[in-house]
CSV table of C-alpha atoms (C1' of nucleotides) in Angstrom, one decimal:
chain,number,residue,atom,x,y,z
R,188,MET,CA,-37.2,-26.7,-5.7
R,189,GLN,CA,-35.3,-27.0,-8.9
R,190,LEU,CA,-31.7,-28.0,-9.4
R,191,PHE,CA,-29.2,-25.7,-11.1
R,192,ASP,CA,-29.0,-26.4,-14.8
R,193,THR,CA,-25.3,-25.9,-15.6
R,194,ASN,CA,-25.6,-26.4,-19.4
R,195,GLN,CA,-28.5,-24.0,-19.7
R,196,PHE,CA,-26.7,-21.4,-17.5
R,197,GLN,CA,-23.6,-21.6,-19.6
R,198,GLN,CA,-25.6,-21.1,-22.8
R,199,ASP,CA,-27.6,-18.2,-21.5
R,200,LEU,CA,-24.5,-16.5,-20.0
R,201,LEU,CA,-22.3,-17.0,-23.1
R,202,ALA,CA,-25.0,-16.0,-25.6
R,203,TRP,CA,-25.4,-12.7,-23.6
R,204,TYR,CA,-21.7,-12.1,-23.4
R,205,ARG,CA,-21.0,-12.7,-27.1
R,206,SER,CA,-23.6,-10.2,-28.1
R,207,GLU,CA,-23.3,-7.6,-25.4
R,208,LYS,CA,-19.6,-7.6,-24.3
R,209,ARG,CA,-17.8,-4.2,-24.2
R,210,ASP,CA,-15.2,-3.6,-26.8
R,211,LEU,CA,-12.1,-3.2,-24.6
R,212,PRO,CA,-8.5,-2.8,-25.8
R,213,TRP,CA,-7.3,-6.0,-24.2
R,214,ARG,CA,-10.2,-8.0,-25.8
R,215,ARG,CA,-8.7,-7.2,-29.2
R,216,GLU,CA,-5.4,-9.1,-28.2
R,217,ASN,CA,-4.4,-12.6,-27.6
R,218,ASP,CA,-0.8,-12.0,-26.5
R,219,PRO,CA,-0.4,-13.5,-23.1
R,220,TYR,CA,1.9,-10.6,-22.0
R,221,ARG,CA,-0.7,-8.0,-22.9
R,222,ILE,CA,-3.5,-10.0,-21.2
R,223,TRP,CA,-1.3,-10.2,-18.2
R,224,VAL,CA,-0.6,-6.4,-18.1
R,225,SER,CA,-4.3,-5.7,-18.4
R,226,GLU,CA,-5.1,-8.0,-15.5
R,227,ILE,CA,-2.5,-6.4,-13.2
R,228,MET,CA,-3.8,-2.9,-14.0
R,229,LEU,CA,-7.4,-4.0,-13.4
R,230,GLN,CA,-6.7,-5.2,-9.9
R,231,GLN,CA,-8.9,-3.0,-7.7
R,232,THR,CA,-9.2,-0.5,-10.5
R,233,LYS,CA,-12.1,0.4,-12.8
R,234,VAL,CA,-12.0,-0.3,-16.5
R,235,ASP,CA,-12.5,3.4,-17.4
R,236,THR,CA,-9.4,4.3,-15.3
R,237,VAL,CA,-7.3,1.5,-16.8
R,238,ILE,CA,-7.9,2.1,-20.5
R,239,PRO,CA,-5.7,5.2,-21.1
R,240,TYR,CA,-2.9,3.7,-18.9
R,241,TYR,CA,-3.1,0.4,-20.8
R,242,GLU,CA,-2.9,2.2,-24.2
R,243,ARG,CA,0.1,4.3,-23.1
R,244,PHE,CA,1.8,1.3,-21.5
R,245,MET,CA,1.5,-0.9,-24.6
R,246,ASN,CA,2.9,2.0,-26.6
R,247,ASP,CA,5.9,2.4,-24.3
R,248,PHE,CA,6.4,-1.4,-23.7
R,249,PRO,CA,4.9,-3.2,-26.7
R,250,THR,CA,6.4,-6.6,-25.9
R,251,LEU,CA,7.5,-8.6,-22.8
R,252,GLN,CA,11.1,-8.1,-23.8
R,253,ALA,CA,10.7,-4.3,-24.1
R,254,LEU,CA,9.3,-4.2,-20.5
R,255,ALA,CA,12.0,-6.6,-19.2
R,256,GLU,CA,14.7,-4.3,-20.6
R,257,ALA,CA,13.2,-1.0,-19.4
R,258,PRO,CA,14.6,0.8,-16.3
R,259,GLU,CA,12.3,0.8,-13.3
R,260,GLU,CA,11.9,4.6,-13.3
R,261,LYS,CA,10.2,4.4,-16.8
R,262,VAL,CA,7.9,1.7,-15.5
R,263,LEU,CA,6.9,3.7,-12.4
R,264,LYS,CA,6.4,6.8,-14.5
R,265,ALA,CA,4.0,4.9,-16.8
R,266,TRP,CA,2.2,3.8,-13.6
R,267,GLU,CA,2.1,7.2,-12.1
R,268,GLY,CA,-1.4,8.0,-10.8
R,269,LEU,CA,-2.7,4.4,-11.1
R,270,GLY,CA,-2.0,3.5,-7.5
R,271,TYR,CA,-0.9,0.3,-5.8
R,272,TYR,CA,2.6,0.9,-7.2
R,273,SER,CA,4.0,-2.5,-6.0
R,274,ARG,CA,1.9,-3.9,-8.9
R,275,ALA,CA,4.3,-2.1,-11.3
R,276,ARG,CA,7.4,-3.2,-9.6
R,277,ASN,CA,6.2,-6.8,-9.2
R,278,LEU,CA,5.1,-6.9,-12.8
R,279,HIS,CA,8.5,-5.6,-13.9
R,280,ALA,CA,10.3,-8.2,-11.8
R,281,ALA,CA,8.0,-11.0,-13.0
R,282,VAL,CA,8.5,-10.1,-16.6
R,283,LYS,CA,12.3,-10.2,-16.1
R,284,GLU,CA,11.8,-13.6,-14.5
R,285,VAL,CA,9.8,-14.9,-17.5
R,286,GLN,CA,12.4,-13.5,-19.9
R,287,SER,CA,15.3,-15.1,-18.2
R,288,HIS,CA,13.8,-18.3,-16.8
R,289,TYR,CA,11.1,-19.2,-19.4
R,290,GLY,CA,12.7,-17.8,-22.5
R,291,GLY,CA,10.2,-15.0,-22.8
R,292,ARG,CA,7.1,-17.1,-22.9
R,293,VAL,CA,4.5,-16.6,-20.2
R,294,PRO,CA,4.0,-19.9,-18.4
R,295,ASP,CA,0.7,-21.8,-19.0
R,296,SER,CA,0.5,-23.9,-15.9
R,297,GLU,CA,-1.2,-22.8,-12.7
R,298,LYS,CA,1.8,-23.7,-10.6
R,299,GLU,CA,4.4,-21.8,-12.6
R,300,ILE,CA,2.3,-18.7,-13.3
R,301,HIS,CA,1.3,-18.4,-9.7
R,302,GLN,CA,4.9,-18.3,-8.6
R,303,LEU,CA,5.4,-15.0,-10.5
R,304,LYS,CA,5.5,-11.9,-8.3
R,305,GLY,CA,2.2,-10.1,-8.2
R,306,VAL,CA,0.3,-13.0,-9.7
R,307,GLY,CA,-2.2,-14.4,-7.1
R,308,PRO,CA,-5.0,-16.9,-7.5
R,309,TYR,CA,-7.3,-14.5,-9.5
R,310,THR,CA,-4.7,-13.2,-11.9
R,311,ALA,CA,-3.3,-16.7,-12.5
R,312,GLY,CA,-6.7,-18.0,-13.5
R,313,ALA,CA,-7.5,-14.9,-15.6
R,314,VAL,CA,-4.3,-15.1,-17.7
R,315,LEU,CA,-4.5,-18.9,-18.1
R,316,SER,CA,-8.1,-18.9,-19.1
R,317,ILE,CA,-8.1,-15.8,-21.3
R,318,ALA,CA,-4.7,-16.2,-23.0
R,319,TYR,CA,-4.5,-20.0,-23.1
R,320,GLN,CA,-8.1,-21.3,-22.7
R,321,VAL,CA,-7.2,-23.3,-19.6
R,322,PRO,CA,-10.4,-24.0,-17.6
R,323,ALA,CA,-9.1,-22.4,-14.4
R,324,PRO,CA,-11.3,-20.3,-12.1
R,325,ALA,CA,-10.7,-16.5,-12.0
R,326,VAL,CA,-12.6,-15.4,-8.9
R,327,ASP,CA,-12.6,-11.6,-8.4
R,328,GLY,CA,-15.1,-9.4,-6.5
R,329,ASN,CA,-17.5,-9.4,-9.4
R,330,VAL,CA,-17.6,-13.2,-9.5
R,331,MET,CA,-18.0,-13.5,-5.8
R,332,ARG,CA,-20.9,-11.1,-5.9
R,333,VAL,CA,-22.6,-12.9,-8.8
R,334,LEU,CA,-22.2,-16.3,-7.2
R,335,SER,CA,-23.3,-15.1,-3.8
R,336,ARG,CA,-26.6,-14.0,-5.5
R,337,LEU,CA,-26.9,-16.9,-7.9
R,338,PHE,CA,-26.8,-19.4,-5.1
R,339,SER,CA,-28.1,-17.1,-2.3
R,340,MET,CA,-25.0,-17.6,-0.2
R,341,TYR,CA,-24.4,-15.5,2.9
R,342,ASP,CA,-20.7,-16.4,3.4
R,343,ASP,CA,-18.4,-13.5,4.1
R,344,ILE,CA,-16.7,-12.8,0.8
R,345,THR,CA,-13.7,-11.1,2.4
R,346,LYS,CA,-12.5,-14.5,3.8
R,347,ALA,CA,-10.0,-16.5,1.8
R,348,SER,CA,-11.9,-19.7,2.6
R,349,THR,CA,-15.0,-18.2,0.8
R,350,ARG,CA,-13.0,-17.4,-2.3
R,351,LYS,CA,-11.6,-21.0,-2.3
R,352,MET,CA,-15.2,-22.3,-2.1
R,353,PHE,CA,-16.2,-20.2,-5.1
R,354,GLU,CA,-13.2,-21.4,-7.0
R,355,GLU,CA,-14.4,-25.0,-6.5
R,356,ILE,CA,-17.9,-24.0,-7.7
R,357,ILE,CA,-16.4,-22.4,-10.8
R,358,ARG,CA,-14.4,-25.6,-11.6
R,359,ASP,CA,-17.7,-27.4,-11.6
R,360,ILE,CA,-19.6,-25.0,-13.8
R,361,ILE,CA,-17.0,-23.5,-16.1
R,362,SER,CA,-17.4,-24.0,-19.8
R,363,GLU,CA,-14.7,-26.4,-21.0
R,364,GLU,CA,-15.2,-25.2,-24.6
R,365,ASP,CA,-14.6,-21.5,-23.8
R,366,PRO,CA,-13.2,-20.8,-20.4
R,367,SER,CA,-12.0,-17.4,-21.5
R,368,SER,CA,-15.5,-16.2,-22.4
R,369,PHE,CA,-17.1,-17.9,-19.4
R,370,ASN,CA,-14.8,-16.2,-16.8
R,371,GLN,CA,-15.0,-12.8,-18.6
R,372,ALA,CA,-18.8,-13.1,-18.9
R,373,LEU,CA,-19.2,-13.6,-15.1
R,374,MET,CA,-17.0,-10.5,-14.5
R,375,GLU,CA,-18.8,-8.5,-17.2
R,376,LEU,CA,-22.2,-9.5,-15.7
R,377,GLY,CA,-21.0,-8.3,-12.3
R,378,ALA,CA,-19.7,-5.0,-13.8
R,379,VAL,CA,-22.7,-4.0,-15.9
R,380,ILE,CA,-25.8,-5.9,-14.6
R,381,CYS,CA,-25.2,-7.6,-11.3
R,382,THR,CA,-23.9,-4.4,-9.7
R,383,PRO,CA,-23.3,-3.9,-6.0
R,384,THR,CA,-26.3,-1.6,-5.5
R,385,SER,CA,-29.4,-1.6,-7.6
R,386,PRO,CA,-28.6,-4.7,-9.7
R,387,GLY,CA,-30.5,-4.9,-13.0
R,388,CYS,CA,-32.3,-8.2,-12.5
R,389,LEU,CA,-34.8,-7.3,-15.2
R,390,LEU,CA,-32.1,-7.1,-17.7
R,391,CYS,CA,-30.1,-10.1,-16.4
R,392,PRO,CA,-29.6,-13.0,-18.9
R,393,VAL,CA,-29.4,-15.5,-16.1
R,394,ALA,CA,-32.1,-14.2,-13.8
R,395,ASP,CA,-34.0,-17.5,-14.3
R,396,HIS,CA,-31.1,-19.3,-12.7
R,397,CYS,CA,-30.7,-16.9,-9.8
R,398,ARG,CA,-31.9,-17.9,-6.3
R,399,ALA,CA,-31.4,-14.4,-4.8
R,400,SER,CA,-33.5,-12.9,-7.5
R,401,ALA,CA,-36.2,-15.5,-6.8
R,402,GLU,CA,-36.1,-14.8,-3.1
R,403,GLY,CA,-35.9,-11.0,-3.6
R,404,VAL,CA,-32.7,-10.8,-1.5
R,405,GLN,CA,-30.3,-9.6,-4.2
R,406,GLU,CA,-29.7,-6.2,-2.4
R,407,LEU,CA,-28.6,-8.1,0.8
R,408,LEU,CA,-25.8,-9.9,-1.0
R,409,PRO,CA,-22.9,-10.3,-1.0
R,410,VAL,CA,-22.1,-10.3,2.7
R,411,LYS,CA,-19.1,-8.2,3.5
R,412,PRO,CA,-18.2,-6.6,6.8
R,413,LYS,CA,-17.5,-2.9,6.7
R,414,LYS,CA,-13.9,-1.7,7.1
R,415,LYS,CA,-12.8,0.6,9.8
R,416,ALA,CA,-12.0,4.2,9.4
R,417,PRO,CA,-8.5,5.1,8.1
R,418,LYS,CA,-6.0,6.7,10.5
R,419,THR,CA,-5.0,10.4,10.1
R,420,VAL,CA,-1.4,11.6,10.0
R,421,HIS,CA,-0.4,15.3,10.2
R,422,LEU,CA,2.6,16.2,8.1
R,423,GLN,CA,4.4,19.2,6.7
R,424,SER,CA,6.1,19.3,3.3
R,425,LEU,CA,8.7,21.8,2.0
R,426,VAL,CA,9.2,22.8,-1.6
R,427,LEU,CA,12.8,24.2,-1.4
R,428,SER,CA,14.0,26.1,-4.4
R,429,SER,CA,17.5,27.0,-5.5
R,430,GLU,CA,17.9,28.7,-8.8
R,431,ASP,CA,15.7,26.7,-11.2
R,432,ALA,CA,15.8,23.5,-9.2
R,433,VAL,CA,13.8,22.0,-6.4
R,434,LEU,CA,14.9,19.5,-3.7
R,435,VAL,CA,13.2,16.1,-4.0
R,436,GLU,CA,13.8,12.7,-2.5
R,437,LYS,CA,13.1,9.1,-3.4
R,438,ARG,CA,10.9,7.3,-1.0
R,439,PRO,CA,12.1,4.0,0.6
R,440,GLU,CA,12.2,0.9,-1.6
R,441,LYS,CA,9.5,-0.8,0.5
R,442,GLY,CA,6.1,0.2,1.8
R,443,LEU,CA,3.8,3.0,1.0
R,444,LEU,CA,4.6,4.7,-2.4
R,445,ALA,CA,7.8,2.8,-2.6
R,446,ASN,CA,10.5,4.3,-4.9
R,447,LEU,CA,8.3,7.2,-5.9
R,448,TRP,CA,9.6,10.8,-5.6
R,449,GLN,CA,8.3,13.4,-3.2
R,450,PHE,CA,9.1,16.8,-1.6
R,451,PRO,CA,10.7,16.5,1.8
R,452,MET,CA,8.1,15.7,4.4
R,453,LEU,CA,8.2,15.7,8.2
R,454,ALA,CA,5.8,15.1,11.1
R,455,ASP,CA,3.9,18.2,11.9
R,456,GLY,CA,5.7,20.7,14.2
R,457,GLU,CA,6.8,24.4,14.5
R,458,PRO,CA,7.6,25.2,10.8
R,459,GLU,CA,10.4,27.7,11.1
R,460,ALA,CA,12.4,25.8,13.7
R,461,MET,CA,11.7,22.4,12.0
R,462,TRP,CA,12.8,23.4,8.5
R,463,THR,CA,15.7,25.5,9.7
R,464,ASN,CA,17.0,22.6,11.6
R,465,TYR,CA,16.3,20.3,8.6
R,466,ALA,CA,18.6,22.4,6.4
R,467,LYS,CA,21.2,22.9,9.1
R,468,GLN,CA,21.6,19.1,9.5
R,469,ARG,CA,22.4,18.9,5.8
R,470,ASP,CA,24.8,21.9,5.7
R,471,GLY,CA,22.2,24.2,4.2
R,472,THR,CA,19.9,27.2,4.8
R,473,VAL,CA,16.3,28.2,4.2
R,474,ARG,CA,15.0,31.7,3.8
R,475,ASN,CA,11.6,33.2,3.1
R,476,LEU,CA,9.7,30.3,4.5
R,477,THR,CA,6.1,30.8,3.4
R,478,TYR,CA,2.9,28.8,4.0
R,479,VAL,CA,1.3,27.8,0.8
R,480,ALA,CA,-1.7,25.5,1.4
R,481,HIS,CA,-3.2,22.7,3.2
R,482,ILE,CA,-3.7,19.4,1.4
R,483,ARG,CA,-5.7,16.4,2.5
R,484,HIS,CA,-4.9,13.1,0.7
R,485,VAL,CA,-7.0,10.0,1.4
R,486,PHE,CA,-5.5,6.6,0.9
R,487,SER,CA,-7.5,3.4,1.4
R,488,HIS,CA,-6.0,2.8,4.9
R,489,LEU,CA,-4.6,6.3,5.8
R,490,VAL,CA,-5.3,10.0,5.6
R,491,TRP,CA,-2.5,12.5,5.1
R,492,GLU,CA,-3.1,16.1,6.3
R,493,ILE,CA,-0.3,18.1,4.9
R,494,ASP,CA,0.7,21.7,5.5
R,495,VAL,CA,2.7,22.8,2.5
R,496,TYR,CA,5.5,25.4,2.7
R,497,LYS,CA,7.9,26.9,0.2
R,498,ALA,CA,11.3,28.5,0.7
R,499,GLU,CA,14.5,29.4,-1.1
R,500,GLY,CA,17.8,28.0,0.1
R,501,SER,CA,20.5,25.4,-0.4
R,502,ILE,CA,21.6,22.1,0.8
R,503,SER,CA,25.3,21.3,0.6
R,504,SER,CA,25.1,17.7,1.8
R,505,PRO,CA,21.9,16.1,0.3
R,506,GLU,CA,21.2,12.6,1.4
R,507,GLU,CA,21.7,9.4,-0.7
R,508,ARG,CA,18.2,9.4,-2.2
R,509,GLN,CA,17.9,13.2,-2.5
R,510,ALA,CA,18.3,15.3,-5.7
R,511,TRP,CA,17.8,18.7,-7.2
R,512,MET,CA,15.4,18.6,-10.1
R,513,THR,CA,14.3,21.1,-12.6
R,514,GLU,CA,10.6,21.3,-13.7
R,515,ALA,CA,11.6,19.3,-16.8
R,516,GLN,CA,13.3,16.6,-14.7
R,517,MET,CA,10.3,16.4,-12.4
R,518,ASP,CA,8.1,15.7,-15.5
R,519,GLU,CA,10.2,12.6,-16.1
R,520,ALA,CA,10.0,11.3,-12.5
R,521,ALA,CA,7.1,9.5,-10.9
R,522,PHE,CA,5.3,11.4,-8.1
R,523,PRO,CA,2.3,10.1,-6.2
R,524,VAL,CA,-0.9,12.1,-6.6
R,525,SER,CA,-0.4,13.7,-3.1
R,526,HIS,CA,2.8,15.4,-4.3
R,527,GLN,CA,1.4,16.3,-7.7
R,528,LYS,CA,-1.1,18.3,-5.7
R,529,ILE,CA,1.7,19.9,-3.7
R,530,ARG,CA,3.5,20.8,-6.9
R,531,GLU,CA,0.4,22.4,-8.4
R,532,GLU,CA,-0.3,24.4,-5.2
R,533,VAL,CA,3.2,25.9,-5.2
R,534,GLN,CA,3.0,26.7,-8.9
R,535,SER,CA,-0.3,28.5,-8.6
R,536,SER,CA,0.9,30.3,-5.4
R,537,SER,CA,3.8,31.8,-7.4
R,538,SER,CA,1.9,32.6,-10.6
R,539,ASP,CA,-0.8,34.7,-9.0
R,540,ARG,CA,1.5,37.3,-7.6
H,545,DT,C1',-6.4,-14.3,9.5
H,546,DA,C1',-5.7,-9.3,9.4
H,547,DT,C1',-3.6,-5.5,7.6
H,548,DA,C1',-0.9,-2.7,4.2
H,549,DC,C1',-1.2,-1.1,-0.1
H,550,DG,C1',-3.7,4.2,-4.2
H,551,DT,C1',-6.8,6.4,-6.6
H,552,DG,C1',-11.0,8.3,-8.6
H,553,DG,C1',-15.9,8.1,-9.1
H,554,DC,C1',-20.5,7.5,-7.3
H,555,DT,C1',-24.2,7.8,-3.7
D,559,DT,C1',-19.7,15.1,3.1
D,560,DA,C1',-18.2,10.6,4.4
D,561,DG,C1',-18.3,6.2,3.0
D,562,DC,C1',-18.2,2.7,-0.3
D,563,DC,C1',-16.5,0.5,-4.1
D,564,DA,C1',-13.3,-1.5,-8.2
D,565,DA,C1',-11.0,-7.5,-13.0
D,566,DG,C1',-6.3,-8.5,-5.5
D,567,DT,C1',-1.6,-9.5,-3.7
D,568,DA,C1',2.0,-9.8,-0.1
D,569,DT,C1',3.1,-10.6,4.3
DNA sequence: TATACGTGGCT
DNA sequence: TAGCCAAGTAT
């Protein structure tokens, strides 16, 4: 059996990366703020999905200062549809922290950057290595898949202890001359060659170094237990119109879809009684209650089954976080995809009559 | 350590 | 279709 040749591995990996790397927007930048934003957006999100959001975000908030000074509603609107919205709120809070506590300069030490909201072990290493050429590990799902195969390791990659072990391995084999390219090359390899299913070992620049490939077990790795089925919740939502406005409410500031807007939503029940009572409690009325459509929205851990209704009416005593919005105002507010679907269903239900 | 936290694309 | 997967973090 032969030992792993770190120098040769680095050379083969980096040569491949320098000639084959994709031309991505954030690879044209060296601004730590911009690298940071890209890394937050890329968490659990595909490159192709991120690119248009990144371009718009950089247009809206070109500098750390611009983001720090922006109202949260604008930031959430820019994030609308990207998912994991706490990323946006944490990034916003962290940028304000950098502005006030670090004079606007993104910190370059592991300890300081890791203390920022939304910056975990992966993002800390990614920003430090890519923006500052600090030889810190940036171990994401790609890297764990690549390393599992490279060394034919059957450790469960969903465990934090496994990630830490991989971080130590990276500290041993990272290129000190170009940590940025080394970390990105490992991720790039995982994204385009060493894919979860049907990895392209014949095209792999480091196949000669790969134990799983030699053993023919690459399809068995990495080891990752399957997750359980999401729970289903049955709901009703009401699009209540008055003149040219619609009743909407801002979701709670913590938890699922925090601080995003939605149409009033209740646990499933008898529609007429439920919404009549809903209006009555707020000194209002509903009339012409009409069923519109059924919508299924699948989250990673939850399924919403929503019966959508529309009605006309009024509410004299709206709650603290409720508001009447025109179509134009709704265009400026951030709604989750589930409620964008509802809005579309109601619009098409009224237009085809 | 286990679970909450979004969305869209692919098999 | 149902399940899986993606440049993870917070609690």
